[in-house]
Coordinates of C-alpha atoms in Angstrom, one line a residue:
X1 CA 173.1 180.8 11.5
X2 CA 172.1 179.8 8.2
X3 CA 169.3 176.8 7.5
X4 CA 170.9 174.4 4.9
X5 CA 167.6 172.2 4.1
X6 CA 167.8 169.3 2.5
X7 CA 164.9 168.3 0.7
X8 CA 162.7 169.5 -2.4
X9 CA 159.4 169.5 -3.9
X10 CA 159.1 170.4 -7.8
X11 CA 159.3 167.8 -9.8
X12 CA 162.9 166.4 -11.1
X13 CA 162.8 168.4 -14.2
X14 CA 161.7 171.7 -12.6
X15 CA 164.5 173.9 -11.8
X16 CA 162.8 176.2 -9.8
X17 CA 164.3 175.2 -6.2
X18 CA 163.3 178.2 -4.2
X19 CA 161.7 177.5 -1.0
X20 CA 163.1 174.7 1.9
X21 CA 161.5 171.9 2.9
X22 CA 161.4 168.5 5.0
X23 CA 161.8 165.6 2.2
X24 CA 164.0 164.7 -0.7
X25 CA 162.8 164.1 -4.3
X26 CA 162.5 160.3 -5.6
X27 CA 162.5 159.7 -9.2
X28 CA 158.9 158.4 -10.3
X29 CA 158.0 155.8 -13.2
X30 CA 156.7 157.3 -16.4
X31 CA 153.1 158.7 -16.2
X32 CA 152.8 159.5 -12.5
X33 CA 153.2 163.5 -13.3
X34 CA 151.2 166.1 -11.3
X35 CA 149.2 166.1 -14.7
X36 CA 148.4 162.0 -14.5
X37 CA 147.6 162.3 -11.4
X38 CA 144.9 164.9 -12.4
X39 CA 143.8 163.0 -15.0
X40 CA 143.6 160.0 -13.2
X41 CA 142.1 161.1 -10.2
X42 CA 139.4 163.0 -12.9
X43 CA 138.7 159.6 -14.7
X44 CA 135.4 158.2 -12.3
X45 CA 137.6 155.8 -11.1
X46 CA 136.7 154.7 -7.2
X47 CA 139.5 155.7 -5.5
X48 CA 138.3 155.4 -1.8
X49 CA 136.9 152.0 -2.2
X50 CA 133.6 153.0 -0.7
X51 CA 132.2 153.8 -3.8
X52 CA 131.2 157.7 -3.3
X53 CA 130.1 157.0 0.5
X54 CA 131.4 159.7 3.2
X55 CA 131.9 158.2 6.5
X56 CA 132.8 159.2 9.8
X57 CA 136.4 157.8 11.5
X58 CA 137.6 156.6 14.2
X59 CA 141.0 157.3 15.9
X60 CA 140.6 153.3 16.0
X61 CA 139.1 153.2 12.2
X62 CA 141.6 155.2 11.0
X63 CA 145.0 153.3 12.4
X64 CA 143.9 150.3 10.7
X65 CA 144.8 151.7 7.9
X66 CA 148.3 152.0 7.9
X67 CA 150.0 149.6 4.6
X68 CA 150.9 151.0 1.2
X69 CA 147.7 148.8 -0.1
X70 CA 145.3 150.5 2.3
X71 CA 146.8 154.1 3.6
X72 CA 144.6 156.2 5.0
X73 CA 145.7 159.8 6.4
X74 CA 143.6 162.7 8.4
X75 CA 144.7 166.0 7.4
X76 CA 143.1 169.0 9.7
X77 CA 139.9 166.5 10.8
X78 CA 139.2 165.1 7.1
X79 CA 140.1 161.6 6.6
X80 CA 142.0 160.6 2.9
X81 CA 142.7 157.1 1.5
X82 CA 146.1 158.2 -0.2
X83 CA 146.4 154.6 -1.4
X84 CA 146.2 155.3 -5.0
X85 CA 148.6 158.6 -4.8
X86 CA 151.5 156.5 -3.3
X87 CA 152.9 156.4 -7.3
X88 CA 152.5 159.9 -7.8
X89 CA 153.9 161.5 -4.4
X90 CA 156.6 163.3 -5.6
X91 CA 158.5 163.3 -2.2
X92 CA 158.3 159.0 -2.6
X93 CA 156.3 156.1 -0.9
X94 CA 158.2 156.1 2.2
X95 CA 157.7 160.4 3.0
X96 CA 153.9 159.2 2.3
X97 CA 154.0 156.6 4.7
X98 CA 155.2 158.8 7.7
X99 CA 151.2 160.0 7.4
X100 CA 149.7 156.1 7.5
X101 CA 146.9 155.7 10.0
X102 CA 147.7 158.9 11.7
X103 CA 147.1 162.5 11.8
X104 CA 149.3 164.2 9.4
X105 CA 148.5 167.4 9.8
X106 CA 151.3 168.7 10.9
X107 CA 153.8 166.5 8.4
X108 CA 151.8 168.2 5.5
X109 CA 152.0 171.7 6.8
X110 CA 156.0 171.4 7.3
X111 CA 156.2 170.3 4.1
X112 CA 153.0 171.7 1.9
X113 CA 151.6 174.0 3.3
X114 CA 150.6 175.9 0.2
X115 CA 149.4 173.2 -1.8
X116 CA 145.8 172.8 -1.9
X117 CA 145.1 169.4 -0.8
X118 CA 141.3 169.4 -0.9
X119 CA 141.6 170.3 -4.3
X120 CA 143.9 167.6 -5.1
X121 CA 142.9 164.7 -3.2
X122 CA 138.9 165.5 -3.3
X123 CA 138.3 161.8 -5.3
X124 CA 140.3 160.3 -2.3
X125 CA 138.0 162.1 0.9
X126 CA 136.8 159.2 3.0
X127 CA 135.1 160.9 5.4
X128 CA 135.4 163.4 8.8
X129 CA 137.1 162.3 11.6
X130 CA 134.6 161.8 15.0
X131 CA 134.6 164.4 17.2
X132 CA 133.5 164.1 20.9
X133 CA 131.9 166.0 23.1
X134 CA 132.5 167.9 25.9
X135 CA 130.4 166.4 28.1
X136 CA 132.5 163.5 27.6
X137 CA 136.1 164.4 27.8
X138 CA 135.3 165.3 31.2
X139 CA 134.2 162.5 31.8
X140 CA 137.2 160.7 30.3
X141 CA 139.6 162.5 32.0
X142 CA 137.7 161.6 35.4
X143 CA 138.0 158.3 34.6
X144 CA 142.3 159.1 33.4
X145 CA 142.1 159.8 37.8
X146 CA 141.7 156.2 38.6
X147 CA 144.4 154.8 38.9
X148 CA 143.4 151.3 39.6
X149 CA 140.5 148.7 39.5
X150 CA 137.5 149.2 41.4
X151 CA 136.0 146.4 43.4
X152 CA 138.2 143.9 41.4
X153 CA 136.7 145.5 37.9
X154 CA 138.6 147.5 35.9
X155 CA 137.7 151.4 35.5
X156 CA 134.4 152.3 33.6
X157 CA 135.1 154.7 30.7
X158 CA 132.4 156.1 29.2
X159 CA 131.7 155.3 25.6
X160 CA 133.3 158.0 23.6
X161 CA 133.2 159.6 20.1
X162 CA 137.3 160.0 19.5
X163 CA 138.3 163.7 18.1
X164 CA 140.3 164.3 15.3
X165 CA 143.4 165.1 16.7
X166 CA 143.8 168.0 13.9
X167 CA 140.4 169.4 15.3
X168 CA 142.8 170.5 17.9
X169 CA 145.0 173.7 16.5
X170 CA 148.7 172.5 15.9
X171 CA 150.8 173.6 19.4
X172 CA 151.9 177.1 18.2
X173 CA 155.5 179.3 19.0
X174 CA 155.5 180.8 22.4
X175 CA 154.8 184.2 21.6
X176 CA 157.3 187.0 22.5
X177 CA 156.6 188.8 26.0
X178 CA 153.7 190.7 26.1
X179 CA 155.6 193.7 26.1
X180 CA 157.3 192.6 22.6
X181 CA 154.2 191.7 20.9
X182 CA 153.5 194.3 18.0
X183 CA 150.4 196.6 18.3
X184 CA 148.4 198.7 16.1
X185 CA 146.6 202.3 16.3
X186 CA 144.8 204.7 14.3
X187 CA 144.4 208.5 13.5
X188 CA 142.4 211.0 10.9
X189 CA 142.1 213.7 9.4
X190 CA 139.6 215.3 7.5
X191 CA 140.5 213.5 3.8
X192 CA 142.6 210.5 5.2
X193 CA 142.7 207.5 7.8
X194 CA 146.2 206.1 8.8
X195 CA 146.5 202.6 10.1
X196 CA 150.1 202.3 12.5
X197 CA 151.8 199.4 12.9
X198 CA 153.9 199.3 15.9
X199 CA 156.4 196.3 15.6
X200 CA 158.7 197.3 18.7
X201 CA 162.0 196.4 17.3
X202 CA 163.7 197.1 13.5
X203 CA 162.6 196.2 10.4
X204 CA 164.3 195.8 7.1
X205 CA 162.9 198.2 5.2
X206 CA 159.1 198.2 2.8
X207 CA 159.1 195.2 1.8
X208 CA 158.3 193.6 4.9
X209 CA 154.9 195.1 4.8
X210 CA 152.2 193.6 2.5
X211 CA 149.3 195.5 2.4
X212 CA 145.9 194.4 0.3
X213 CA 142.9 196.8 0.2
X214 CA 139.9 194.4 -1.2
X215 CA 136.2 195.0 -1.3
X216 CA 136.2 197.3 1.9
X217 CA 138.6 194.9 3.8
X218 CA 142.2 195.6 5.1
X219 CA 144.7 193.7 5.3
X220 CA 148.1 194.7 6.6
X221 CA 151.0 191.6 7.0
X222 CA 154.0 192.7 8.6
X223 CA 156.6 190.2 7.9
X224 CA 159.2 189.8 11.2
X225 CA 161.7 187.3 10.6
X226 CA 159.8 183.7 11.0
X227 CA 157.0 185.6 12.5
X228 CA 154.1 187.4 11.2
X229 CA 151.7 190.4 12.7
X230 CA 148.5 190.6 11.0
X231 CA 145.9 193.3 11.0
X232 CA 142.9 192.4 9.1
X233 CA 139.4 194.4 9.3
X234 CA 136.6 195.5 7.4
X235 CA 136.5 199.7 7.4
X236 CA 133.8 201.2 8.5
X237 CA 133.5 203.3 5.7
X238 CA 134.6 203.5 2.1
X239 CA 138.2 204.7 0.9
X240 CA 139.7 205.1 -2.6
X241 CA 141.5 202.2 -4.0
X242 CA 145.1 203.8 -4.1
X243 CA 147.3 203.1 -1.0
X244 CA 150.7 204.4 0.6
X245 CA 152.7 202.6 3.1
X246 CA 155.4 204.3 5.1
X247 CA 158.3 202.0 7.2
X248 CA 160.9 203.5 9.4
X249 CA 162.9 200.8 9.6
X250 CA 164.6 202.1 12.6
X251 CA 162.1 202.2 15.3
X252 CA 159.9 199.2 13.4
X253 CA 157.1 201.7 12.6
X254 CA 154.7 201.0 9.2
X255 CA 152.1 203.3 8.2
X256 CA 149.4 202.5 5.7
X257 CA 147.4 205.5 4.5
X258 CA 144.0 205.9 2.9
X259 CA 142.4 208.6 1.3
X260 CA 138.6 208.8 2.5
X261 CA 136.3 208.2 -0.5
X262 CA 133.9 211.2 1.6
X263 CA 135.1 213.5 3.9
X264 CA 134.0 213.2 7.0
X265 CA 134.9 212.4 10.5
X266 CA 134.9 208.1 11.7
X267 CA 133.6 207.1 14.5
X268 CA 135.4 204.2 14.5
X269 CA 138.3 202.1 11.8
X270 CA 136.1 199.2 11.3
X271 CA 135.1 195.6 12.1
X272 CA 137.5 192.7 13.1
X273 CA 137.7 190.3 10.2
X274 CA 139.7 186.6 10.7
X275 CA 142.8 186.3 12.6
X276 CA 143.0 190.4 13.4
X277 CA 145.5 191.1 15.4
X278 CA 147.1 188.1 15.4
X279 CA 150.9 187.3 15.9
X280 CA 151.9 183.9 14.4
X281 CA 154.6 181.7 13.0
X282 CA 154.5 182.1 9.6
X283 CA 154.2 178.5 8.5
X284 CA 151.7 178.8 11.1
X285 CA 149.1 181.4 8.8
X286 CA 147.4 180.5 5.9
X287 CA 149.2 182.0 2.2
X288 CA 147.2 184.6 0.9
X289 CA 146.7 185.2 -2.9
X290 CA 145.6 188.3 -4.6
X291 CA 144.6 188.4 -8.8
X292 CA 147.3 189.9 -10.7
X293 CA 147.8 191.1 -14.2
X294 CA 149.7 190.2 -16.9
X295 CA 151.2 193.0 -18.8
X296 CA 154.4 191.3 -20.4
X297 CA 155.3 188.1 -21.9
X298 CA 158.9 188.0 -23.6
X299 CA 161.3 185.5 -24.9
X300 CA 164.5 184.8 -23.1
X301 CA 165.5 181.4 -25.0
X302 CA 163.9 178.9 -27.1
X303 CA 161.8 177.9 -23.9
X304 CA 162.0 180.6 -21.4
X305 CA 159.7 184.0 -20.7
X306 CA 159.9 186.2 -18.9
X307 CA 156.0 187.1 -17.6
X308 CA 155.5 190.8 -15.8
X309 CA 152.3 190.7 -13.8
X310 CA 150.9 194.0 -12.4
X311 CA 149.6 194.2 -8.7
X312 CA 146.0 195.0 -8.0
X313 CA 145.5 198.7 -7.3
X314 CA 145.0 198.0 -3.7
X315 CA 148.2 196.2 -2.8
X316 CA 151.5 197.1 -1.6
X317 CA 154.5 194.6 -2.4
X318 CA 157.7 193.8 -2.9
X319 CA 159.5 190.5 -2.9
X320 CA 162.9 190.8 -0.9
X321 CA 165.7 189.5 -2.4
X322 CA 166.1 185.6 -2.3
X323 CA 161.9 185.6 -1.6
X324 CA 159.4 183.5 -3.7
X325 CA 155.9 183.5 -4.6
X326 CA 153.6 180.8 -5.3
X327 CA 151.7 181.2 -8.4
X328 CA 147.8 179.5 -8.5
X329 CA 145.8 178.6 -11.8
X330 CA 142.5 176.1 -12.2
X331 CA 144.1 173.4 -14.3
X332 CA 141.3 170.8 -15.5
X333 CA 139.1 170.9 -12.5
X334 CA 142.0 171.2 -10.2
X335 CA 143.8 173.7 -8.5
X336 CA 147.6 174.1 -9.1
X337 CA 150.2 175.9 -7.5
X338 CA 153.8 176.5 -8.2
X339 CA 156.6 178.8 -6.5
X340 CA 159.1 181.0 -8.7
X341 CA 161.6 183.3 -7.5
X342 CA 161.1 186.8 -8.9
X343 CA 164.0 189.0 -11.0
X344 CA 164.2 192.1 -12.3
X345 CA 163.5 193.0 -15.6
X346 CA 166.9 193.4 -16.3
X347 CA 170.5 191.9 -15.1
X348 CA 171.3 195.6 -14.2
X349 CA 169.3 198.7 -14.3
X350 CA 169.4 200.5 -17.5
X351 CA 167.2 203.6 -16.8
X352 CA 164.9 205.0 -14.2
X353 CA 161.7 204.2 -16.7
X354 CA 158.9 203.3 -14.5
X355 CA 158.7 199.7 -14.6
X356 CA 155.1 198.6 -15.2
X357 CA 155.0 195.5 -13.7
X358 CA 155.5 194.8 -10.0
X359 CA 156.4 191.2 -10.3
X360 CA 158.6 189.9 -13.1
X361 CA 159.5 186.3 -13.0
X362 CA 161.4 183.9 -15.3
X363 CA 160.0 180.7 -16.0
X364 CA 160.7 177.7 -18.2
X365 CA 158.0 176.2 -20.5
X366 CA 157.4 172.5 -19.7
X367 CA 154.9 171.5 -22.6
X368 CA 153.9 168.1 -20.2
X369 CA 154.2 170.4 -17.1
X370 CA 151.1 171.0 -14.9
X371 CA 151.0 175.0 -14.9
X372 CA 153.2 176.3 -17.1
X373 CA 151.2 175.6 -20.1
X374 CA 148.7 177.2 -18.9
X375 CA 151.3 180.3 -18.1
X376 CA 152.2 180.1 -21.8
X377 CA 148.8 180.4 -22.6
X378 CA 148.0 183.3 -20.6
X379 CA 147.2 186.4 -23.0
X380 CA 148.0 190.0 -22.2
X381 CA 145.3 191.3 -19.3
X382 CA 144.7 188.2 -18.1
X383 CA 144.9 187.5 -14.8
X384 CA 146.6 185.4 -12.3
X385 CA 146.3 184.2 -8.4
X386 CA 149.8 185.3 -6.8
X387 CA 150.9 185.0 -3.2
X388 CA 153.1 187.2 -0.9
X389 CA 157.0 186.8 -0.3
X390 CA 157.8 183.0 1.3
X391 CA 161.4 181.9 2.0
X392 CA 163.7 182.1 5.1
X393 CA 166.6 183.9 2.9
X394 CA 167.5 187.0 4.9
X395 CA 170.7 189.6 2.8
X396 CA 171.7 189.7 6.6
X397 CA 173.3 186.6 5.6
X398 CA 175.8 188.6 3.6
X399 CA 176.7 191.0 6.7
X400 CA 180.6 190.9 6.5
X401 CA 180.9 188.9 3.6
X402 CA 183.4 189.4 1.0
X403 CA 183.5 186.8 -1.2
X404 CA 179.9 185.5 -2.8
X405 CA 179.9 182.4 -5.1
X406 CA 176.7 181.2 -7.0
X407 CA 176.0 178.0 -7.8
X408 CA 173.1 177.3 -10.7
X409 CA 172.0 174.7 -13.2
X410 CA 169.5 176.3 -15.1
X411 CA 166.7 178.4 -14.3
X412 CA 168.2 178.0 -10.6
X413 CA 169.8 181.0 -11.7
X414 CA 166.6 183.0 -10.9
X415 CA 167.9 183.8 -7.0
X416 CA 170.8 184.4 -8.2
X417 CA 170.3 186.9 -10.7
X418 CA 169.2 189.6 -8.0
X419 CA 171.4 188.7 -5.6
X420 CA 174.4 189.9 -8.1
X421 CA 172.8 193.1 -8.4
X422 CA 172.6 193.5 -4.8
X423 CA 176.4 192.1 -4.5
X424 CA 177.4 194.7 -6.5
X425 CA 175.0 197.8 -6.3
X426 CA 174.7 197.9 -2.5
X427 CA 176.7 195.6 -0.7
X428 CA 180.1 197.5 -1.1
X429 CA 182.2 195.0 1.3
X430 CA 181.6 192.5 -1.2
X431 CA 184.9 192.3 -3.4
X432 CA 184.0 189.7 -5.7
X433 CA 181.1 187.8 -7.0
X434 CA 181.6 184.6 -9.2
X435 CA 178.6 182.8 -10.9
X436 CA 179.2 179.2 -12.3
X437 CA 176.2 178.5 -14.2
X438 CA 175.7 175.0 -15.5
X439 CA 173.5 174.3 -18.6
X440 CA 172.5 171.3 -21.2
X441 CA 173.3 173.3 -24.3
X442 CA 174.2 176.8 -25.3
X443 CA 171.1 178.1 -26.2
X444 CA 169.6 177.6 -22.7
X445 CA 172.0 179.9 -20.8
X446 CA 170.1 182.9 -19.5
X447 CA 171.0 186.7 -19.8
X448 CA 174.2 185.1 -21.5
X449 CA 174.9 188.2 -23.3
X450 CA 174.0 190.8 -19.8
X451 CA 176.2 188.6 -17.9
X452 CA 179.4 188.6 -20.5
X453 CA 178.8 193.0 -20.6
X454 CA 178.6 192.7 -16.6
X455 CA 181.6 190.9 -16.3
X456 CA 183.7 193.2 -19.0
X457 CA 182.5 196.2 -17.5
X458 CA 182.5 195.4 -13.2
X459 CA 186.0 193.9 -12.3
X460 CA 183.9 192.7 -8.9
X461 CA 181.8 190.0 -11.1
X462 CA 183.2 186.8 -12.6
X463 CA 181.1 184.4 -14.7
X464 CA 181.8 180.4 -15.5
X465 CA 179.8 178.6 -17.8
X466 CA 179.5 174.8 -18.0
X467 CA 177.9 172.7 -20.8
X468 CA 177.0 169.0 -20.6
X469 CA 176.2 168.9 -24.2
X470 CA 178.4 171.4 -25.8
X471 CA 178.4 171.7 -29.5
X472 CA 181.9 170.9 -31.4
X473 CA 183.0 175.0 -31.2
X474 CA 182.7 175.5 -27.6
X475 CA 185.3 176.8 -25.9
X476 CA 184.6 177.0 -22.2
X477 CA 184.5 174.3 -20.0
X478 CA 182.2 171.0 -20.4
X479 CA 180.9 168.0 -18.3
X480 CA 178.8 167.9 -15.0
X481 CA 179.5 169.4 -11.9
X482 CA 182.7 168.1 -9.9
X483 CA 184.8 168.8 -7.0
X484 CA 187.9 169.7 -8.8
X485 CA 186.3 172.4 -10.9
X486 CA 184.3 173.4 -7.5
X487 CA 187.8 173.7 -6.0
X488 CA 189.7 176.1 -8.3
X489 CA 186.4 178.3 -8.5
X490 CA 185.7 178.7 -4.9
X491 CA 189.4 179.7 -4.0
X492 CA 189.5 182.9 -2.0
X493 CA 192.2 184.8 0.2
X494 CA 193.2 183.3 3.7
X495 CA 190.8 185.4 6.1
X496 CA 188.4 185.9 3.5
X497 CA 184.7 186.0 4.5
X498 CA 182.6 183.4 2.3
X499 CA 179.1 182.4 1.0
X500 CA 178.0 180.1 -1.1
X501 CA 174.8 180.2 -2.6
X502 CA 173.1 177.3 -4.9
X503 CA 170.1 176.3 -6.5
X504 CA 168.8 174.2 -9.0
X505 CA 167.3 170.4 -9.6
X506 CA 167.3 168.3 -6.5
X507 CA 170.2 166.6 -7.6
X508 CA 172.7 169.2 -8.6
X509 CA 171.4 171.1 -5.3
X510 CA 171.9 168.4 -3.0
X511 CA 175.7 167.2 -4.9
X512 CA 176.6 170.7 -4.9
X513 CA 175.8 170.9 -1.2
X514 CA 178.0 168.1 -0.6
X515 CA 181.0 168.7 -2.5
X516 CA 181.3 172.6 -1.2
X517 CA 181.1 170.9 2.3
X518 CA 184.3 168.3 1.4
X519 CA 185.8 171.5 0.5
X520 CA 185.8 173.1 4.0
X521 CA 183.0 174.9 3.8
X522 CA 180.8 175.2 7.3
X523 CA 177.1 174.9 7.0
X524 CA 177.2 178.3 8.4
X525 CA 179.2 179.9 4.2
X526 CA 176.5 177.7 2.7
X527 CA 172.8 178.5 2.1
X528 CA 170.1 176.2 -0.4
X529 CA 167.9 177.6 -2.4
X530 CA 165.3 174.4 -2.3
X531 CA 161.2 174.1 -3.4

């Protein structure tokens, strides 16, 4: 069953819709950008209103604060007057006020979980939420026993200190059976340690492993669907940086392998470091983000590059297909983070040359956007904070398929461009893939020309372009996206097998959405690519 979300988080002029989430975009007024924020929150301004005082907060305290004048939120037992953010919330005023007065924990993590909210609302921190003690929650839920007055009096409740209800973990998946719950084990020999991974049912293939060797610590993430094994512990004894990391998909097996930096015989793997053998929701585990790289830094148009970051030595990863990673940088005193979709370094492959970056990624220039500045400015060597795959897009969603359309306005095309070469590389039921790719001008199509030689030379791959500010000698077709030119390019044969596939800016994603739908379309032959 495919998820067809419905709601977005870069801003309006970012084209990089790549992950789902649980709000839709609002337009905001001139100046209330990621970067004004920043620079507003930076400018000694008081923005709690206790003038640099921390306090602690009631359950009590904090619902009185509850209007657009005077909101306060608690996200994960730390209390935030978001009063002054209202303008600059990117998902509106209203998503904003869902949080007023309440915890909103668990609204933040379905929706932001990777953003760094200390970081970005650390001129709004009020205070910590109260916590009570154990002593008296007993005693509270003694007096929760009585059910009536005593003697004529009403029940005595002792005078409690209220919790934070985020001090309490968020209620998590029932796990599998115990039985189904993944394991690990060990083994040596003289010159190498292997790590096992036992997942007890079939993986894709590699990259649903993501392995990071830092400083002595292991860490192994198995990636199971929304699910997530982890395996994290400090080795007793020193290895060499390189790693290798085995799958056999078939009976869900990974192997990592180290190569001892002595030989000699272990008494034992090593120490358990935070959340070891843990089996999670994915949403539910923190993002992890290792330093990566640059190598490569070309020109695809006037304002597109395309950046190649190496992996550290230590790391094992590869981005499936439809996956994203979130991208972290220190911009003036705060920390930023952005998710891009990965590509290849090329449309198609064009020779088995070792490719010396392990993550490529295509990314438009904003020169008033909050992190890709600082992307242009990035010099060769430099390095970068990078996360592991996010996204719920599975390619078992194009089991049986034989018709694949792609929908993109601008650099929403970065999903798609993999996603041909897997159409038309490995998916062999697949008999046609169209791309209709909509764009301002000419000169901001990308891979124009390695799409036009695709098409001429693999009868299985169409391409439509559509400009909404054509020059005077264009030739192909013009104007915005519509239902009537949706209709003649979705057409397929009765008993055909359909997907449709779109990304791009909030709005073309979510009218796109809707027009395929008026078209017949099932939620089931439509899947969003959505930040």
């Amino acid at each position: 069953m495919l998820n067809v979300p419905s709601q977005s988080f870069p801003a309006p002029s970012s084209q990089q819709r790549v992950a789902p989430s649980g709000r839709n975009k609002v337009s905001l007024k001139p100046g209330r950008s990621l970067m004004d924020w920043i620079r507003f929150s930076k400018s000694g301004r008081d923005l709690t209103g206790l003038r640099g005082r921390l306090i602690e907060v009631t359950d009590e305290e904090l619902r009185k604060h509850n209007t657009r004048e005077d909101c306060w939120t608690c996200i994960r037992g730390m209390v935030y007057n978001v009063s002054p953010y209202m303008e600059f919330h990117p998902g509106g005023e209203d998503e904003l006020m869902k949080a007023a007065g309440v915890d909103g924990t668990d609204l933040f993590d379905q929706v932001h979980r990777w953003v760094n909210y200390e970081s970005m609302l650390k001129e709004c921190l009020v205070g910590r939420m109260a916590v009570k003690t154990s002593a008296s929650i007993k005693a509270q839920l003694n007096a929760d026993k009585q059910s009536g007055p005593v003697n004529g009096l009403p029940p005595a409740f002792p005078t409690l200190v209220l919790e934070p209800p985020s001090a309490v973990p968020p209620p998590k998946a029932p796990p599998p059976p115990k039985d189904h719950r993944p394991r690990f084990d060990w083994f040596q020999t003289e010159a190498m340690v292997n790590v096992v991974v036992y997942t007890k049912r079939k993986i894709p293939n590699s990259s649903c492993a993501v392995v990071d060797l830092q400083g002595g610590a292991l860490r192994v993430e198995v990636l199971l669907g929304k699910l997530s094994y982890l395996l994290h512990l400090r080795l007793s004894q020193e290895v060499e940086a390189c790693i290798t990391v085995q799958t056999l998909s078939a009976v869900g097996k990974v192997q990592v392998s180290l190569r001892k930096a002595v030989v000699a015989k272990w008494d034992e793997l090593g120490e358990p470091l935070q959340s070891h053998d843990s089996f999670l929701r994915r949403k539910d585990r923190g993002v992890f983000y290792r330093e990566c790289t640059l190598v490569s830094k070309t020109d695809v148009t006037h304002d597109t590059r395309l950046f190649g970051f190496r992996l550290p030595c230590g790391t094992h990863m590869q981005v499936p297909v439809g996956r994203h990673v979130y991208l972290r940088a220190p911009i003036q005193g705060s920390e930023v983070v952005k998710p891009y979709t990965p590509v290849d370094r090329a449309l198609m492959p064009h020779s088995t040359e070792r490719e010396h970056a392990n993550i490529v990624l295509m990314i438009k220039i904003y020169p008033d956007g909050a992190l890709t500045p600082h992307l242009d400015g990035l010099n060769i060597g430099d390095s970068l904070s990078i996360s592991g795959p996010e996204g719920p897009f599975s390619v078992r969603l194009l089991c049986e398929v034989t018709h694949l359309y792609l929908l993109a306005a601008g650099t929403g095309f970065t999903p798609m461009a993999r996603l041909i070469r897997l159409a038309l590389l490995e998916m062999g039921a697949i008999g046609k893939t169209k791309l209709i790719f909509f764009n301002r001008k000419e000169r901001d199509i990308l891979w124009r020309s390695e799409l036009d030689t695709l098409a001429g030379q693999e009868e299985r791959f169409e391409v439509e372009y559509v400009l909404s500010e054509p020059c005077d000698g264009w030739s192909g077709q013009r104007g915005r996206i519509e239902a009537a030119m949706l209709s003649d390019f979705l057409r397929s044969p009765e008993g055909s097998k359909r997907l449709v596939c779109v990304c791009g800016p909030a709005a073309f994603t979510e009218l796109a959405q809707g027009m395929v739908r008026e078209l017949g379309f099932s939620d089931e032959e439509i899947h969003t690519f959505q930040g």
